[in-house]
CSV table of C-alpha atoms in Angstrom, one decimal:
chain,number,residue,atom,x,y,z
A,21,UNK,CA,-97.8,25.1,136.9
A,22,UNK,CA,-95.6,22.2,137.7
A,23,UNK,CA,-96.7,18.8,136.6
A,24,UNK,CA,-96.5,18.3,140.1
A,25,UNK,CA,-99.3,21.1,140.6
A,26,UNK,CA,-101.4,19.7,138.0
A,27,UNK,CA,-101.5,16.1,138.4
A,28,UNK,CA,-103.6,14.2,140.2
A,29,UNK,CA,-102.6,11.1,142.5
A,30,UNK,CA,-103.1,8.9,145.2
A,31,UNK,CA,-99.6,9.9,146.9
A,32,UNK,CA,-96.3,11.3,146.1
A,33,UNK,CA,-94.4,9.5,149.1
A,34,UNK,CA,-95.0,6.3,147.4
A,35,UNK,CA,-92.2,7.7,144.5
A,36,UNK,CA,-89.4,5.6,145.6
A,37,UNK,CA,-90.9,2.4,145.4
A,38,UNK,CA,-92.6,3.3,142.0
A,39,UNK,CA,-89.0,4.5,140.2
A,40,UNK,CA,-87.7,0.7,141.1
A,41,UNK,CA,-91.1,-0.7,139.5
A,42,UNK,CA,-89.8,0.8,136.4
A,43,UNK,CA,-85.9,0.8,136.6
A,44,UNK,CA,-87.1,-3.4,136.6
A,45,UNK,CA,-89.5,-3.3,133.5
A,46,UNK,CA,-86.8,-0.8,131.6
A,47,UNK,CA,-83.9,-3.0,132.3
A,48,UNK,CA,-86.3,-6.2,130.7
A,49,UNK,CA,-87.8,-4.0,127.2
A,50,UNK,CA,-84.4,-3.6,124.9
A,51,UNK,CA,-86.6,-3.1,122.2
A,52,UNK,CA,-88.3,0.2,123.8
A,53,UNK,CA,-85.0,1.4,124.9
A,54,UNK,CA,-83.8,0.8,120.9
A,55,UNK,CA,-87.0,3.2,120.3
A,56,UNK,CA,-85.8,5.6,123.2
A,57,UNK,CA,-82.6,5.9,121.3
A,58,UNK,CA,-84.0,6.7,118.0
A,59,UNK,CA,-86.0,9.4,119.6
A,60,UNK,CA,-83.7,10.8,121.5
A,61,UNK,CA,-82.2,11.6,118.6
A,62,UNK,CA,-85.1,12.5,116.4
A,63,UNK,CA,-87.9,14.1,118.7
A,64,UNK,CA,-90.8,13.1,116.2
A,65,UNK,CA,-92.9,14.4,118.9
A,66,UNK,CA,-91.4,17.8,119.5
A,67,UNK,CA,-93.9,20.8,120.9
A,68,UNK,CA,-96.5,18.0,120.2
A,69,UNK,CA,-99.3,17.2,123.1
A,70,UNK,CA,-99.5,13.5,123.8
A,71,UNK,CA,-102.6,11.8,126.1
A,72,UNK,CA,-102.2,7.9,126.6
A,73,UNK,CA,-105.0,6.0,128.6
A,74,UNK,CA,-103.6,2.7,129.2
A,75,UNK,CA,-103.1,0.3,132.3
A,76,UNK,CA,-101.0,2.4,134.8
A,77,UNK,CA,-98.3,0.3,135.9
A,78,UNK,CA,-94.7,0.2,135.5
A,79,UNK,CA,-94.8,-0.8,131.7
A,80,UNK,CA,-96.9,1.9,130.5
A,81,UNK,CA,-95.0,4.4,132.3
A,82,UNK,CA,-92.0,3.5,130.6
A,83,UNK,CA,-93.8,4.2,127.5
A,84,UNK,CA,-94.6,7.4,128.4
A,85,UNK,CA,-91.3,8.0,129.2
A,86,UNK,CA,-90.2,7.1,125.4
A,87,UNK,CA,-92.7,8.9,124.0
A,88,UNK,CA,-92.1,11.9,126.1
A,89,UNK,CA,-88.2,11.2,125.1
A,90,UNK,CA,-89.8,11.7,121.4
A,91,UNK,CA,-89.9,15.6,122.9
A,92,UNK,CA,-94.2,15.4,123.7
A,93,UNK,CA,-95.5,16.7,126.1
A,94,UNK,CA,-97.1,13.4,127.8
A,95,UNK,CA,-100.4,13.3,130.6
A,96,UNK,CA,-101.5,9.9,131.0
A,97,UNK,CA,-104.3,8.4,132.7
A,98,UNK,CA,-105.5,4.9,133.4
A,99,UNK,CA,-108.0,2.9,131.9
A,100,UNK,CA,-109.1,0.9,134.5
A,101,UNK,CA,-110.0,1.7,137.9
A,102,UNK,CA,-108.4,-1.5,139.5
A,103,UNK,CA,-105.2,-1.8,137.5
A,104,UNK,CA,-103.6,1.7,138.4
A,105,UNK,CA,-100.7,1.5,140.9
A,106,UNK,CA,-100.2,4.5,142.8
A,107,UNK,CA,-96.6,4.5,143.4
A,108,UNK,CA,-95.8,4.2,139.3
A,109,UNK,CA,-98.0,7.9,139.5
A,110,UNK,CA,-96.0,9.2,141.6
A,111,UNK,CA,-92.6,8.3,140.3
A,112,UNK,CA,-93.9,9.7,136.9
A,113,UNK,CA,-95.0,13.1,138.6
A,114,UNK,CA,-91.6,13.1,139.6
A,115,UNK,CA,-90.2,11.8,136.5
A,116,UNK,CA,-91.9,15.7,134.9
A,117,UNK,CA,-95.2,13.5,132.9
A,118,UNK,CA,-98.4,14.5,134.0
A,119,UNK,CA,-100.9,12.3,135.7
A,120,UNK,CA,-104.3,12.2,136.4
A,121,UNK,CA,-105.1,8.7,138.2
A,122,UNK,CA,-105.0,6.9,140.9
A,123,UNK,CA,-106.5,2.9,141.8
A,124,UNK,CA,-110.1,2.4,142.8
A,125,UNK,CA,-111.3,5.6,142.4
A,126,UNK,CA,-115.5,6.4,142.4
A,127,UNK,CA,-116.6,6.0,138.9
A,128,UNK,CA,-117.2,9.5,138.5
A,129,UNK,CA,-114.0,10.3,139.5
A,130,UNK,CA,-112.7,7.8,137.1
A,131,UNK,CA,-114.4,9.4,134.6
A,132,UNK,CA,-113.4,12.8,135.2
A,133,UNK,CA,-109.9,12.0,135.0
A,134,UNK,CA,-110.0,10.9,131.9
A,135,UNK,CA,-111.8,13.8,130.9
A,136,UNK,CA,-108.8,16.2,132.5
A,137,UNK,CA,-106.3,14.8,130.2
A,138,UNK,CA,-108.0,15.4,127.5
A,139,UNK,CA,-108.4,19.2,128.3
A,140,UNK,CA,-104.6,19.3,127.9
A,141,UNK,CA,-105.8,19.2,124.2
A,142,UNK,CA,-103.5,16.6,123.4
A,143,UNK,CA,-102.2,15.9,119.3
A,144,UNK,CA,-102.0,12.4,119.5
A,145,UNK,CA,-103.4,9.9,121.8
A,146,UNK,CA,-103.0,6.2,122.6
A,147,UNK,CA,-106.0,4.7,124.1
A,148,UNK,CA,-107.0,1.4,125.5
A,149,UNK,CA,-111.0,0.1,125.4
A,150,UNK,CA,-111.3,3.3,123.3
A,151,UNK,CA,-112.2,5.4,125.9
A,152,UNK,CA,-110.7,8.8,125.4
A,153,UNK,CA,-112.2,8.3,121.6
A,154,UNK,CA,-115.9,8.1,122.9
A,155,UNK,CA,-115.8,10.8,125.0
A,156,UNK,CA,-114.4,13.0,122.1
A,157,UNK,CA,-116.6,12.3,119.9
A,158,UNK,CA,-119.9,12.6,122.8
A,159,UNK,CA,-119.0,14.8,125.5
A,160,UNK,CA,-116.5,17.0,124.8
A,161,UNK,CA,-116.1,17.5,120.3
A,162,UNK,CA,-115.2,20.8,121.2
A,163,UNK,CA,-111.3,18.9,121.6
A,164,UNK,CA,-111.7,17.2,118.7
A,165,UNK,CA,-109.7,20.0,116.5
A,166,UNK,CA,-106.4,19.4,118.1
A,167,UNK,CA,-106.3,15.8,117.8
A,168,UNK,CA,-104.1,14.6,114.8
A,169,UNK,CA,-105.0,10.8,115.1
A,170,UNK,CA,-103.8,7.8,117.3
A,171,UNK,CA,-103.8,4.2,118.7
A,172,UNK,CA,-105.4,1.1,119.9
A,173,UNK,CA,-105.0,-1.4,122.4
A,174,UNK,CA,-107.4,-3.7,122.2
A,175,UNK,CA,-109.8,-5.6,120.6
A,176,UNK,CA,-112.8,-4.0,122.6
A,177,UNK,CA,-111.6,-0.5,121.7
A,178,UNK,CA,-111.2,-1.8,117.5
A,179,UNK,CA,-114.6,-2.9,117.7
A,180,UNK,CA,-115.8,0.3,118.9
A,181,UNK,CA,-113.5,2.5,116.9
A,182,UNK,CA,-114.9,0.7,113.9
A,183,UNK,CA,-118.0,1.0,114.1
A,184,UNK,CA,-117.8,4.8,114.3
A,185,UNK,CA,-115.9,4.4,110.9
A,186,UNK,CA,-118.5,2.4,110.1
A,187,UNK,CA,-121.1,4.9,110.8
A,188,UNK,CA,-119.0,7.9,109.3
A,189,UNK,CA,-118.5,9.3,112.9
A,190,UNK,CA,-114.8,9.0,113.3
A,191,UNK,CA,-113.2,12.4,113.1
A,192,UNK,CA,-109.7,11.4,113.4
A,193,UNK,CA,-107.4,8.2,112.3
A,194,UNK,CA,-106.3,5.5,114.4
A,195,UNK,CA,-104.2,3.1,113.9
A,196,UNK,CA,-105.4,-0.6,115.0
A,197,UNK,CA,-102.3,-2.1,117.5
A,198,UNK,CA,-104.1,-5.0,118.5
A,199,UNK,CA,-104.2,-6.1,114.8
A,200,UNK,CA,-100.8,-6.1,114.4
A,201,UNK,CA,-98.9,-9.8,113.9
A,202,UNK,CA,-96.4,-8.6,117.1
A,203,UNK,CA,-99.6,-7.7,119.0
A,204,UNK,CA,-101.8,-10.7,119.2
A,205,UNK,CA,-99.6,-13.2,118.3
A,206,UNK,CA,-97.5,-12.8,121.8
A,207,UNK,CA,-99.3,-10.0,123.8
A,208,UNK,CA,-102.4,-11.2,123.3
A,209,UNK,CA,-101.6,-15.1,122.9
A,210,UNK,CA,-98.2,-15.1,125.4
A,211,UNK,CA,-99.0,-12.3,127.6
A,212,UNK,CA,-102.8,-12.8,128.3
A,213,UNK,CA,-101.9,-16.7,128.3
A,214,UNK,CA,-99.5,-16.3,131.2
A,215,UNK,CA,-100.9,-13.2,133.3
A,216,UNK,CA,-104.8,-14.3,133.4
A,217,UNK,CA,-103.0,-17.4,135.6
A,218,UNK,CA,-100.6,-15.4,137.1
A,219,UNK,CA,-103.8,-13.4,138.4
A,220,UNK,CA,-106.2,-16.1,139.4
A,221,UNK,CA,-103.2,-18.2,141.0
A,222,UNK,CA,-102.2,-15.2,143.4
A,223,UNK,CA,-105.0,-14.3,143.9
A,224,UNK,CA,-107.0,-17.9,144.8
A,225,UNK,CA,-103.7,-19.4,145.9
A,226,UNK,CA,-105.1,-22.9,144.8
A,227,UNK,CA,-104.1,-25.7,142.4
A,228,UNK,CA,-105.2,-25.3,139.0
A,229,UNK,CA,-103.6,-29.1,138.4
A,230,UNK,CA,-106.6,-31.8,137.9
A,231,UNK,CA,-109.0,-29.2,137.9
A,232,UNK,CA,-111.8,-28.3,135.3
A,233,UNK,CA,-110.9,-24.6,133.4
A,234,UNK,CA,-113.7,-23.2,131.0
A,235,UNK,CA,-112.2,-21.2,128.9
A,236,UNK,CA,-115.2,-18.5,126.9
A,237,UNK,CA,-113.9,-17.6,123.9
A,238,UNK,CA,-110.9,-19.2,121.4
A,239,UNK,CA,-109.6,-16.0,119.9
A,240,UNK,CA,-105.8,-15.0,120.6
A,241,UNK,CA,-106.4,-14.5,124.1
A,242,UNK,CA,-108.3,-17.8,124.8
A,243,UNK,CA,-105.3,-20.0,122.6
A,244,UNK,CA,-103.0,-18.3,125.8
A,245,UNK,CA,-105.3,-19.0,128.5
A,246,UNK,CA,-106.0,-22.5,127.5
A,247,UNK,CA,-102.9,-23.1,126.4
A,248,UNK,CA,-101.4,-22.1,130.1
A,249,UNK,CA,-103.9,-23.8,131.4
A,250,UNK,CA,-103.2,-26.9,130.1
A,251,UNK,CA,-99.4,-26.6,131.0
A,252,UNK,CA,-100.8,-26.0,134.9
A,253,UNK,CA,-102.5,-29.6,134.5
A,254,UNK,CA,-105.7,-28.5,133.8
A,255,UNK,CA,-108.9,-30.0,132.2
A,256,UNK,CA,-109.8,-27.7,129.6
A,257,UNK,CA,-113.2,-27.0,128.0
A,258,UNK,CA,-113.6,-24.2,125.2
A,259,UNK,CA,-116.9,-22.5,124.4
A,260,UNK,CA,-117.2,-20.5,121.5
A,261,UNK,CA,-119.8,-19.4,118.9
A,262,UNK,CA,-117.4,-19.5,115.7
A,263,UNK,CA,-117.5,-22.9,114.4
A,264,UNK,CA,-114.2,-22.2,112.5
A,265,UNK,CA,-112.6,-21.2,116.3
A,266,UNK,CA,-114.2,-24.2,117.2
A,267,UNK,CA,-112.7,-26.8,115.2
A,268,UNK,CA,-109.7,-25.1,116.0
A,269,UNK,CA,-110.1,-25.5,119.8
A,270,UNK,CA,-110.9,-29.6,119.1
A,271,UNK,CA,-108.3,-30.2,117.1
A,272,UNK,CA,-105.7,-28.1,119.8
A,273,UNK,CA,-107.1,-31.2,121.9
A,274,UNK,CA,-109.8,-29.7,124.1
A,275,UNK,CA,-113.0,-30.3,125.0
A,276,UNK,CA,-116.0,-27.9,123.0
A,277,UNK,CA,-119.3,-27.7,124.4
A,278,UNK,CA,-122.3,-25.2,124.5
A,279,UNK,CA,-121.8,-22.9,128.0
A,280,UNK,CA,-124.4,-23.9,129.9
A,281,UNK,CA,-123.2,-27.6,129.6
A,282,UNK,CA,-119.6,-26.6,130.2
A,283,UNK,CA,-121.2,-24.5,133.2
A,284,UNK,CA,-121.9,-27.7,135.5
A,285,UNK,CA,-118.4,-29.1,135.0
A,286,UNK,CA,-116.3,-25.8,135.7
A,287,UNK,CA,-113.8,-25.4,138.3
A,288,UNK,CA,-112.7,-22.2,137.1
A,289,UNK,CA,-114.0,-19.8,134.4
A,290,UNK,CA,-112.1,-17.2,132.4
A,291,UNK,CA,-113.9,-15.1,129.8
A,292,UNK,CA,-112.5,-13.5,127.0
A,293,UNK,CA,-114.8,-12.5,124.7
A,294,UNK,CA,-115.2,-8.8,124.2
A,295,UNK,CA,-118.6,-9.3,124.3
A,296,UNK,CA,-121.4,-8.7,127.3
A,297,UNK,CA,-123.3,-11.2,129.5
A,298,UNK,CA,-121.8,-14.6,128.2
A,299,UNK,CA,-121.7,-16.2,131.8
A,300,UNK,CA,-124.9,-14.9,133.6
A,301,UNK,CA,-128.3,-16.6,135.2
A,302,UNK,CA,-128.7,-19.9,133.4
A,303,UNK,CA,-125.3,-20.6,134.2
A,304,UNK,CA,-125.2,-19.8,137.7
A,305,UNK,CA,-128.1,-22.1,138.7
A,306,UNK,CA,-126.4,-25.6,137.4
A,307,UNK,CA,-122.5,-24.2,138.5
A,308,UNK,CA,-120.8,-26.4,141.0
A,309,UNK,CA,-120.9,-25.0,144.8
A,310,UNK,CA,-117.1,-22.9,144.7
A,311,UNK,CA,-116.7,-21.8,141.3
A,312,UNK,CA,-114.7,-19.0,140.6
A,313,UNK,CA,-115.6,-16.5,137.9
A,314,UNK,CA,-113.0,-14.5,136.3
A,315,UNK,CA,-112.1,-12.3,133.4
A,316,UNK,CA,-109.8,-11.3,131.0
A,317,UNK,CA,-111.8,-9.1,129.0
A,318,UNK,CA,-111.9,-5.3,128.5
A,319,UNK,CA,-114.7,-4.3,130.5
A,320,UNK,CA,-116.1,-5.7,134.0
A,321,UNK,CA,-119.5,-7.0,131.8
A,322,UNK,CA,-118.9,-10.3,130.3
A,323,UNK,CA,-119.1,-11.5,133.6
A,324,UNK,CA,-123.5,-10.6,134.2
A,325,UNK,CA,-122.8,-9.3,137.8
A,326,UNK,CA,-126.7,-7.9,138.0
A,327,UNK,CA,-127.9,-11.5,137.8
A,328,UNK,CA,-125.6,-13.2,139.9
A,329,UNK,CA,-126.4,-10.4,142.7
A,330,UNK,CA,-129.9,-11.2,142.3
A,331,UNK,CA,-130.0,-14.9,143.0
A,332,UNK,CA,-127.8,-14.0,145.8
A,333,UNK,CA,-128.6,-14.2,149.9
A,334,UNK,CA,-125.7,-11.7,150.3
A,335,UNK,CA,-122.1,-11.5,148.9
A,336,UNK,CA,-118.6,-10.8,150.9
A,337,UNK,CA,-114.9,-10.0,150.6
A,338,UNK,CA,-113.1,-13.4,151.4
A,339,UNK,CA,-109.4,-12.4,150.7
A,340,UNK,CA,-108.3,-9.5,148.3
A,341,UNK,CA,-110.1,-9.5,144.7
A,342,UNK,CA,-111.9,-12.5,146.0
A,343,UNK,CA,-115.7,-12.0,146.3
A,344,UNK,CA,-118.2,-14.5,147.8
A,345,UNK,CA,-122.1,-14.5,146.5
A,346,UNK,CA,-124.2,-17.0,148.7
A,347,UNK,CA,-126.7,-17.9,146.5
A,348,UNK,CA,-130.3,-18.4,147.7
A,349,UNK,CA,-129.4,-22.4,147.4
A,350,UNK,CA,-126.7,-22.1,149.8
A,351,UNK,CA,-124.4,-22.7,146.9
A,352,UNK,CA,-120.8,-20.2,146.8
A,353,UNK,CA,-119.7,-18.6,143.9
A,354,UNK,CA,-116.7,-16.6,143.6
A,355,UNK,CA,-115.9,-13.4,141.5
A,356,UNK,CA,-112.4,-12.5,141.2
A,357,UNK,CA,-111.5,-9.0,140.9
A,358,UNK,CA,-115.1,-7.5,140.6
A,359,UNK,CA,-115.3,-9.6,137.3
A,360,UNK,CA,-112.5,-6.9,135.7
A,361,UNK,CA,-109.4,-7.8,133.7
A,362,UNK,CA,-108.3,-10.2,136.5
A,363,UNK,CA,-104.3,-9.6,135.1
A,364,UNK,CA,-104.4,-6.5,135.9
A,365,UNK,CA,-107.3,-6.2,138.2
A,366,UNK,CA,-105.9,-9.0,140.2
A,367,UNK,CA,-102.0,-8.9,138.8
A,368,UNK,CA,-99.3,-7.0,137.3
A,369,UNK,CA,-100.1,-7.7,133.6
A,370,UNK,CA,-98.4,-8.9,130.9
A,371,UNK,CA,-94.8,-9.7,131.5
A,372,UNK,CA,-92.4,-7.2,130.4
A,373,UNK,CA,-90.5,-8.6,127.9
A,374,UNK,CA,-93.9,-9.2,126.1
A,375,UNK,CA,-95.0,-5.6,126.2
A,376,UNK,CA,-91.7,-4.5,124.8
A,377,UNK,CA,-92.9,-6.0,121.8
A,378,UNK,CA,-96.6,-4.1,122.0
A,379,UNK,CA,-95.5,-0.4,123.5
A,380,UNK,CA,-92.8,-0.4,120.5
A,381,UNK,CA,-95.8,-1.1,118.5
A,382,UNK,CA,-97.2,2.1,120.2
A,383,UNK,CA,-94.2,4.3,120.0
A,384,UNK,CA,-93.9,3.7,116.3
A,385,UNK,CA,-97.5,4.0,114.9
A,386,UNK,CA,-97.5,7.3,117.0
A,387,UNK,CA,-95.3,7.9,115.1
A,388,UNK,CA,-96.9,6.7,111.7
A,389,UNK,CA,-100.0,8.6,112.5
A,390,UNK,CA,-98.3,11.7,113.2
A,391,UNK,CA,-96.4,11.8,110.0
A,392,UNK,CA,-99.5,10.1,107.8
A,393,UNK,CA,-102.7,11.4,109.4
A,394,UNK,CA,-103.6,13.2,106.5
A,395,UNK,CA,-103.3,10.6,104.0
A,396,UNK,CA,-105.2,8.1,106.1
A,397,UNK,CA,-107.9,10.3,106.8
A,398,UNK,CA,-110.8,9.2,109.2
A,399,UNK,CA,-110.2,5.7,109.1
A,400,UNK,CA,-108.7,2.9,111.6
A,401,UNK,CA,-105.8,1.4,109.8
A,402,UNK,CA,-103.6,-1.3,110.0
A,403,UNK,CA,-99.6,-1.0,111.4
A,404,UNK,CA,-97.6,-1.0,108.4
A,405,UNK,CA,-95.9,-4.4,107.9
A,406,UNK,CA,-92.6,-2.9,107.8
A,407,UNK,CA,-93.3,-1.3,111.2
A,408,UNK,CA,-94.4,-4.6,112.3
A,409,UNK,CA,-91.2,-6.7,111.6
A,410,UNK,CA,-89.0,-4.2,112.1
A,411,UNK,CA,-90.2,-4.4,116.2
A,412,UNK,CA,-89.8,-8.5,115.4
A,413,UNK,CA,-85.9,-7.9,114.1
A,414,UNK,CA,-85.4,-5.5,117.2
A,415,UNK,CA,-86.8,-8.8,119.3
A,416,UNK,CA,-84.2,-11.2,117.8
A,417,UNK,CA,-81.4,-8.8,117.7
A,418,UNK,CA,-82.3,-8.5,121.4
A,419,UNK,CA,-82.0,-12.1,121.9
A,420,UNK,CA,-78.9,-13.0,119.9
A,421,UNK,CA,-80.6,-15.0,117.4
A,422,UNK,CA,-80.1,-14.3,113.8
A,423,UNK,CA,-82.9,-15.6,110.6
A,424,UNK,CA,-81.9,-16.1,106.6
A,425,UNK,CA,-82.7,-14.0,104.0
A,426,UNK,CA,-83.4,-14.9,100.9
A,427,UNK,CA,-81.3,-14.6,97.6
A,428,UNK,CA,-82.0,-12.5,94.7
A,429,UNK,CA,-82.5,-15.6,93.1
A,430,UNK,CA,-85.2,-16.4,95.4
A,431,UNK,CA,-86.9,-13.5,95.6
A,432,UNK,CA,-87.0,-13.4,91.8
A,433,UNK,CA,-88.2,-16.9,91.9
A,434,UNK,CA,-91.4,-16.6,94.3
A,435,UNK,CA,-92.3,-13.1,92.1
A,436,UNK,CA,-92.0,-14.7,88.4
A,437,UNK,CA,-95.6,-16.3,87.8
A,438,UNK,CA,-94.0,-18.1,84.2
A,439,UNK,CA,-92.9,-21.9,84.7
A,440,UNK,CA,-89.9,-22.7,86.8
């Protein structure tokens, strides 16, 4: 059966636009281009099957093509119902990659597409949020034996993986790509920081300057969102449960307070915690008329939608990706992108130059876990530092930027414990 016949996509006639998108990001992903050249020569995945579940847009599509260039038979599906781009899916099929994805499927259909990707019996996986791993370990344990290992993209997914490792239920090694320096320092901070505001601004068409922005969570994603909000002229409030991160936010110049206090002041809210119900009924009760809610965490549970609906007399879509909840007391609260990832569901995700580094880590981590899966065992492991640094060096070279190196004398000085 041909790739086209196997694949499930919305509309193959959209492929030309998808090719243009992929060509554009390829021209702005020099690190991944370099790795592709290596993979074409070395063929590290020759004879292997790889299943990928990521936000299926142009940058992800190019990662799939890079992995395929390494000899793999690649199957790809989405990791969020609203972030899949149908034209990109069609283009990938024309490029020989099996695709099971379409924009805005029903919850049941979305799950079925994930399962179809796994039914190709992959040797390696790239996951985003742990959906593939969870299905393999619960509903489709019959497919576990084929999997050598994989790599995980997000904080949410790594939390799930570490819980599985702790319980002794993880059946193959996974590389925690999200915890690599070249992921969280750049993708989480600069990528999320810019793309969240790209999504909010293009969706609302409202000014940010002078408004009050509440950032819920001050991890690396929260740092980026707060930094960019400040750059847009907003007054920024940070809410946290971690005292150390709260002090850091304070030292960075942001107001810090409990969510119940911040809820009274915010014009825009952005959740970036990886947890559930961080905005809920007691917060809705005190919010301003016209408050705008958005989420940049992996799952659509950070903003409690059932409680918001219970407090509402009705809701309507007022613009694409904006739902107005009309509260029983007459106030309106607006939710962007159904509470899903606002930067992807209502935007194009992180800039190509940022995802260049993240997806370079994914490609190199997949090669690493394939080579070392027996030695690693059924554990969650970090990206080896030498791979992390190599991505940074490739990035610097692509920028035409050099750095210094230690002399032998300097190395000896640093390695010695004796008095100097």
